[in-house]
């Protein structure tokens, strides 16, 4: 039983490794490195077909650090899923600025019903202080709103206490998060994990 899918038969899956963004607090660059390495759409859907047809899996969680870094690849995966008539639901993790409407529509049509977004802070200066390529509030609002219209649930992650954070910026981020109307929001304390630039 999974907290993500309830009692549906569920498995995680990895289709790519690495994240070139290199945010200072993130453990992905430590464990997987910065270069983005990825499997071909056919290779990915071959595994999906085995999981769905042979093992009866009904839900897949893609654990890639940045699933939609190459949106053309995501669209090809979705087209191949539809071509093979594979019926299952799935969720992935990515950044709001690595998705556009064309990609999101393809994902929804191929069974995507959830996306985990790293937002971290509503303040672009706080994002930059953490080595994060900043994402504007407008981009975040636009993509989460589009997901809502397409029936894709959103789970937005926020970090409290990044370099430069104050009581004022933290309360501002909390207010922004609540107003975002995501399906779920999560706040964690900034943790200087071993190997990260934040720890250094």
mmCIF file of C-alpha atoms in Angstrom:
data_model
loop_
_atom_site.group_PDB
_atom_site.id
_atom_site.type_symbol
_atom_site.label_atom_id
_atom_site.label_comp_id
_atom_site.label_asym_id
_atom_site.label_seq_id
_atom_site.Cartn_x
_atom_site.Cartn_y
_atom_site.Cartn_z
ATOM 1 C CA UNK A 1 0.000 0.000 0.000
ATOM 2 C CA UNK A 2 1.341 3.439 -0.952
ATOM 3 C CA UNK A 3 0.641 6.847 0.560
ATOM 4 C CA UNK A 4 0.721 8.124 -3.037
ATOM 5 C CA UNK A 5 -1.740 5.693 -4.599
ATOM 6 C CA UNK A 6 -3.713 4.073 -1.788
ATOM 7 C CA UNK A 7 -4.298 0.389 -2.467
ATOM 8 C CA UNK A 8 -3.453 0.472 -6.199
ATOM 9 C CA UNK A 9 -0.595 -1.805 -7.322
ATOM 10 C CA UNK A 10 2.286 0.676 -7.470
ATOM 11 C CA UNK A 11 6.003 0.836 -8.302
ATOM 12 C CA UNK A 12 8.595 3.606 -8.648
ATOM 13 C CA UNK A 13 10.615 3.924 -11.844
ATOM 14 C CA UNK A 14 13.708 5.854 -12.977
ATOM 15 C CA UNK A 15 13.992 7.113 -16.565
ATOM 16 C CA UNK A 16 16.841 9.615 -16.148
ATOM 17 C CA UNK A 17 19.588 10.644 -13.736
ATOM 18 C CA UNK A 18 21.289 13.904 -12.844
ATOM 19 C CA UNK A 19 20.177 17.527 -12.576
ATOM 20 C CA UNK A 20 22.240 20.353 -14.102
ATOM 21 C CA UNK A 21 20.631 23.061 -11.926
ATOM 22 C CA UNK A 22 22.785 22.173 -8.904
ATOM 23 C CA UNK A 23 20.801 23.923 -6.158
ATOM 24 C CA UNK A 24 23.034 24.253 -3.081
ATOM 25 C CA UNK A 25 20.660 22.439 -0.693
ATOM 26 C CA UNK A 26 19.804 19.522 -2.976
ATOM 27 C CA UNK A 27 21.196 15.995 -2.508
ATOM 28 C CA UNK A 28 20.536 14.975 -6.136
ATOM 29 C CA UNK A 29 23.826 16.454 -7.457
ATOM 30 C CA UNK A 30 25.655 14.628 -4.650
ATOM 31 C CA UNK A 31 24.152 11.241 -5.453
ATOM 32 C CA UNK A 32 23.679 11.512 -9.220
ATOM 33 C CA UNK A 33 25.852 14.383 -10.453
ATOM 34 C CA UNK A 34 24.980 17.369 -12.623
ATOM 35 C CA UNK A 35 24.990 15.834 -16.161
ATOM 36 C CA UNK A 36 21.542 14.777 -17.366
ATOM 37 C CA UNK A 37 21.560 11.163 -18.629
ATOM 38 C CA UNK A 38 18.350 9.675 -19.941
ATOM 39 C CA UNK A 39 16.803 6.561 -21.413
ATOM 40 C CA UNK A 40 15.137 6.629 -24.822
ATOM 41 C CA UNK A 41 11.342 6.926 -24.978
ATOM 42 C CA UNK A 42 11.081 3.400 -26.437
ATOM 43 C CA UNK A 43 13.246 1.933 -23.671
ATOM 44 C CA UNK A 44 11.151 3.695 -21.028
ATOM 45 C CA UNK A 45 7.812 2.555 -22.454
ATOM 46 C CA UNK A 46 9.074 -0.999 -22.940
ATOM 47 C CA UNK A 47 9.558 -1.161 -19.167
ATOM 48 C CA UNK A 48 6.193 0.492 -18.526
ATOM 49 C CA UNK A 49 4.488 -2.048 -20.767
ATOM 50 C CA UNK A 50 6.100 -4.902 -18.833
ATOM 51 C CA UNK A 51 5.003 -3.398 -15.498
ATOM 52 C CA UNK A 52 1.432 -2.744 -16.651
ATOM 53 C CA UNK A 53 0.738 -5.791 -18.841
ATOM 54 C CA UNK A 54 2.799 -8.474 -17.091
ATOM 55 C CA UNK A 55 2.788 -7.353 -13.458
ATOM 56 C CA UNK A 56 -0.585 -5.584 -13.250
ATOM 57 C CA UNK A 57 0.846 -2.270 -12.057
ATOM 58 C CA UNK A 58 -1.768 0.501 -12.025
ATOM 59 C CA UNK A 59 0.330 3.455 -10.812
ATOM 60 C CA UNK A 60 3.943 4.512 -11.474
ATOM 61 C CA UNK A 61 5.917 7.195 -9.654
ATOM 62 C CA UNK A 62 8.769 8.478 -11.825
ATOM 63 C CA UNK A 63 11.611 9.277 -9.403
ATOM 64 C CA UNK A 64 13.742 11.252 -11.848
ATOM 65 C CA UNK A 65 15.186 14.412 -10.276
ATOM 66 C CA UNK A 66 14.029 16.437 -13.298
ATOM 67 C CA UNK A 67 11.563 14.389 -15.350
ATOM 68 C CA UNK A 68 10.695 17.107 -17.881
ATOM 69 C CA UNK A 69 14.125 18.656 -18.463
ATOM 70 C CA UNK A 70 13.773 17.618 -22.129
ATOM 71 C CA UNK A 71 10.131 18.257 -22.896
ATOM 72 C CA UNK A 72 10.346 16.769 -26.400
ATOM 73 C CA UNK A 73 11.390 13.462 -24.816
ATOM 74 C CA UNK A 74 8.450 13.590 -22.394
ATOM 75 C CA UNK A 75 6.043 14.143 -25.285
ATOM 76 C CA UNK A 76 7.544 11.163 -27.146
ATOM 77 C CA UNK A 77 7.097 8.983 -24.037
ATOM 78 C CA UNK A 78 3.464 10.104 -23.758
ATOM 79 C CA UNK A 79 2.796 9.455 -27.440
ATOM 80 C CA UNK A 80 4.273 5.963 -27.128
ATOM 81 C CA UNK A 81 2.149 5.234 -24.042
ATOM 82 C CA UNK A 82 -0.979 6.186 -25.993
ATOM 83 C CA UNK A 83 0.146 4.300 -29.109
ATOM 84 C CA UNK A 84 0.436 1.086 -27.078
ATOM 85 C CA UNK A 85 -2.863 1.797 -25.271
ATOM 86 C CA UNK A 86 -1.286 1.408 -21.824
ATOM 87 C CA UNK A 87 -3.806 2.277 -19.116
ATOM 88 C CA UNK A 88 -2.245 3.421 -15.829
ATOM 89 C CA UNK A 89 -1.829 6.567 -13.743
ATOM 90 C CA UNK A 90 1.472 8.223 -12.966
ATOM 91 C CA UNK A 91 3.232 11.057 -11.158
ATOM 92 C CA UNK A 92 6.597 12.783 -11.636
ATOM 93 C CA UNK A 93 8.809 15.482 -10.135
ATOM 94 C CA UNK A 94 10.115 18.568 -11.941
ATOM 95 C CA UNK A 95 10.379 22.374 -11.922
ATOM 96 C CA UNK A 96 7.464 24.634 -12.937
ATOM 97 C CA UNK A 97 9.658 26.381 -15.518
ATOM 98 C CA UNK A 98 10.454 23.064 -17.245
ATOM 99 C CA UNK A 99 6.897 22.570 -18.466
ATOM 100 C CA UNK A 100 4.721 24.265 -21.053
ATOM 101 C CA UNK A 101 1.085 23.770 -22.034
ATOM 102 C CA UNK A 102 1.846 21.406 -24.922
ATOM 103 C CA UNK A 103 3.836 19.072 -22.667
ATOM 104 C CA UNK A 104 1.295 19.193 -19.847
ATOM 105 C CA UNK A 105 -1.576 18.349 -22.202
ATOM 106 C CA UNK A 106 0.383 15.374 -23.573
ATOM 107 C CA UNK A 107 1.100 14.209 -20.016
ATOM 108 C CA UNK A 108 -2.549 14.473 -18.975
ATOM 109 C CA UNK A 109 -3.666 12.503 -22.039
ATOM 110 C CA UNK A 110 -1.119 9.779 -21.211
ATOM 111 C CA UNK A 111 -2.393 9.251 -17.655
ATOM 112 C CA UNK A 112 -0.407 11.746 -15.553
ATOM 113 C CA UNK A 113 -2.486 12.677 -12.532
ATOM 114 C CA UNK A 114 0.115 14.323 -10.309
ATOM 115 C CA UNK A 115 3.281 16.429 -10.361
ATOM 116 C CA UNK A 116 5.613 17.228 -7.472
ATOM 117 C CA UNK A 117 7.093 20.724 -7.845
ATOM 118 C CA UNK A 118 10.096 22.124 -6.033
ATOM 119 C CA UNK A 119 9.219 25.773 -5.388
ATOM 120 C CA UNK A 120 11.277 26.312 -2.181
ATOM 121 C CA UNK A 121 10.742 30.086 -1.748
ATOM 122 C CA UNK A 122 8.467 32.737 -3.218
ATOM 123 C CA UNK A 123 11.363 35.220 -3.046
ATOM 124 C CA UNK A 124 13.642 35.074 -6.118
ATOM 125 C CA UNK A 125 16.530 36.575 -4.128
ATOM 126 C CA UNK A 126 16.295 33.759 -1.570
ATOM 127 C CA UNK A 127 16.267 31.273 -4.451
ATOM 128 C CA UNK A 128 19.386 32.858 -5.941
ATOM 129 C CA UNK A 129 21.137 32.842 -2.537
ATOM 130 C CA UNK A 130 20.743 29.062 -2.610
ATOM 131 C CA UNK A 131 22.251 28.596 -6.062
ATOM 132 C CA UNK A 132 18.813 28.036 -7.562
ATOM 133 C CA UNK A 133 17.893 29.328 -10.991
ATOM 134 C CA UNK A 134 15.014 31.584 -9.937
ATOM 135 C CA UNK A 135 11.425 30.879 -10.870
ATOM 136 C CA UNK A 136 9.007 33.817 -10.796
ATOM 137 C CA UNK A 137 5.746 33.748 -8.890
ATOM 138 C CA UNK A 138 3.923 34.277 -12.168
ATOM 139 C CA UNK A 139 5.463 31.112 -13.690
ATOM 140 C CA UNK A 140 4.569 29.045 -10.634
ATOM 141 C CA UNK A 141 0.972 30.318 -10.557
ATOM 142 C CA UNK A 142 0.549 29.814 -14.307
ATOM 143 C CA UNK A 143 1.731 26.189 -14.314
ATOM 144 C CA UNK A 144 -0.133 25.094 -11.172
ATOM 145 C CA UNK A 145 -3.317 26.712 -12.520
ATOM 146 C CA UNK A 146 -2.904 24.908 -15.841
ATOM 147 C CA UNK A 147 -2.380 21.614 -14.024
ATOM 148 C CA UNK A 148 -5.602 22.216 -12.109
ATOM 149 C CA UNK A 149 -7.520 22.800 -15.361
ATOM 150 C CA UNK A 150 -6.089 19.591 -16.843
ATOM 151 C CA UNK A 151 -6.947 17.473 -13.793
ATOM 152 C CA UNK A 152 -3.314 17.039 -12.698
ATOM 153 C CA UNK A 153 -2.865 17.271 -8.921
ATOM 154 C CA UNK A 154 0.045 19.361 -7.651
ATOM 155 C CA UNK A 155 2.292 18.880 -4.623
ATOM 156 C CA UNK A 156 4.511 21.925 -3.989
ATOM 157 C CA UNK A 157 7.606 21.746 -1.783
ATOM 158 C CA UNK A 158 8.899 24.742 0.189
ATOM 159 C CA UNK A 159 12.014 25.181 2.338
ATOM 160 C CA UNK A 160 12.110 27.440 5.402
ATOM 161 C CA UNK A 161 15.402 28.979 6.518
ATOM 162 C CA UNK A 162 17.421 29.175 3.307
ATOM 163 C CA UNK A 163 20.284 31.729 3.256
ATOM 164 C CA UNK A 164 18.841 35.240 3.541
ATOM 165 C CA UNK A 165 15.444 34.118 4.864
ATOM 166 C CA UNK A 166 13.871 36.349 7.505
ATOM 167 C CA UNK A 167 10.612 36.187 9.422
ATOM 168 C CA UNK A 168 9.145 38.488 6.776
ATOM 169 C CA UNK A 169 10.254 36.418 3.737
ATOM 170 C CA UNK A 170 9.185 33.186 5.419
ATOM 171 C CA UNK A 171 5.695 34.504 6.176
ATOM 172 C CA UNK A 172 5.486 35.838 2.623
ATOM 173 C CA UNK A 173 6.373 32.403 1.223
ATOM 174 C CA UNK A 174 3.781 30.721 3.473
ATOM 175 C CA UNK A 175 1.118 33.167 2.281
ATOM 176 C CA UNK A 176 2.075 32.566 -1.340
ATOM 177 C CA UNK A 177 1.996 28.794 -0.845
ATOM 178 C CA UNK A 178 -1.480 28.855 0.694
ATOM 179 C CA UNK A 179 -2.790 31.107 -2.069
ATOM 180 C CA UNK A 180 -1.349 28.850 -4.759
ATOM 181 C CA UNK A 181 -4.230 26.371 -4.280
ATOM 182 C CA UNK A 182 -2.019 23.352 -4.863
ATOM 183 C CA UNK A 183 -3.506 20.021 -3.781
ATOM 184 C CA UNK A 184 -0.744 19.639 -1.197
ATOM 185 C CA UNK A 185 2.006 21.891 0.137
ATOM 186 C CA UNK A 186 4.941 20.844 2.277
ATOM 187 C CA UNK A 187 7.313 22.944 4.376
ATOM 188 C CA UNK A 188 10.670 21.585 5.506
ATOM 189 C CA UNK A 189 13.541 23.207 7.380
ATOM 190 C CA UNK A 190 16.682 23.930 5.361
ATOM 191 C CA UNK A 191 19.073 21.085 6.169
ATOM 192 C CA UNK A 192 22.818 21.309 5.347
ATOM 193 C CA UNK A 193 23.160 17.733 4.111
ATOM 194 C CA UNK A 194 26.650 16.247 3.877
ATOM 195 C CA UNK A 195 28.167 16.826 0.428
ATOM 196 C CA UNK A 196 25.954 19.770 -0.513
ATOM 197 C CA UNK A 197 27.171 23.325 -1.141
ATOM 198 C CA UNK A 198 24.821 24.484 1.594
ATOM 199 C CA UNK A 199 26.779 22.322 4.044
ATOM 200 C CA UNK A 200 30.077 23.787 2.812
#
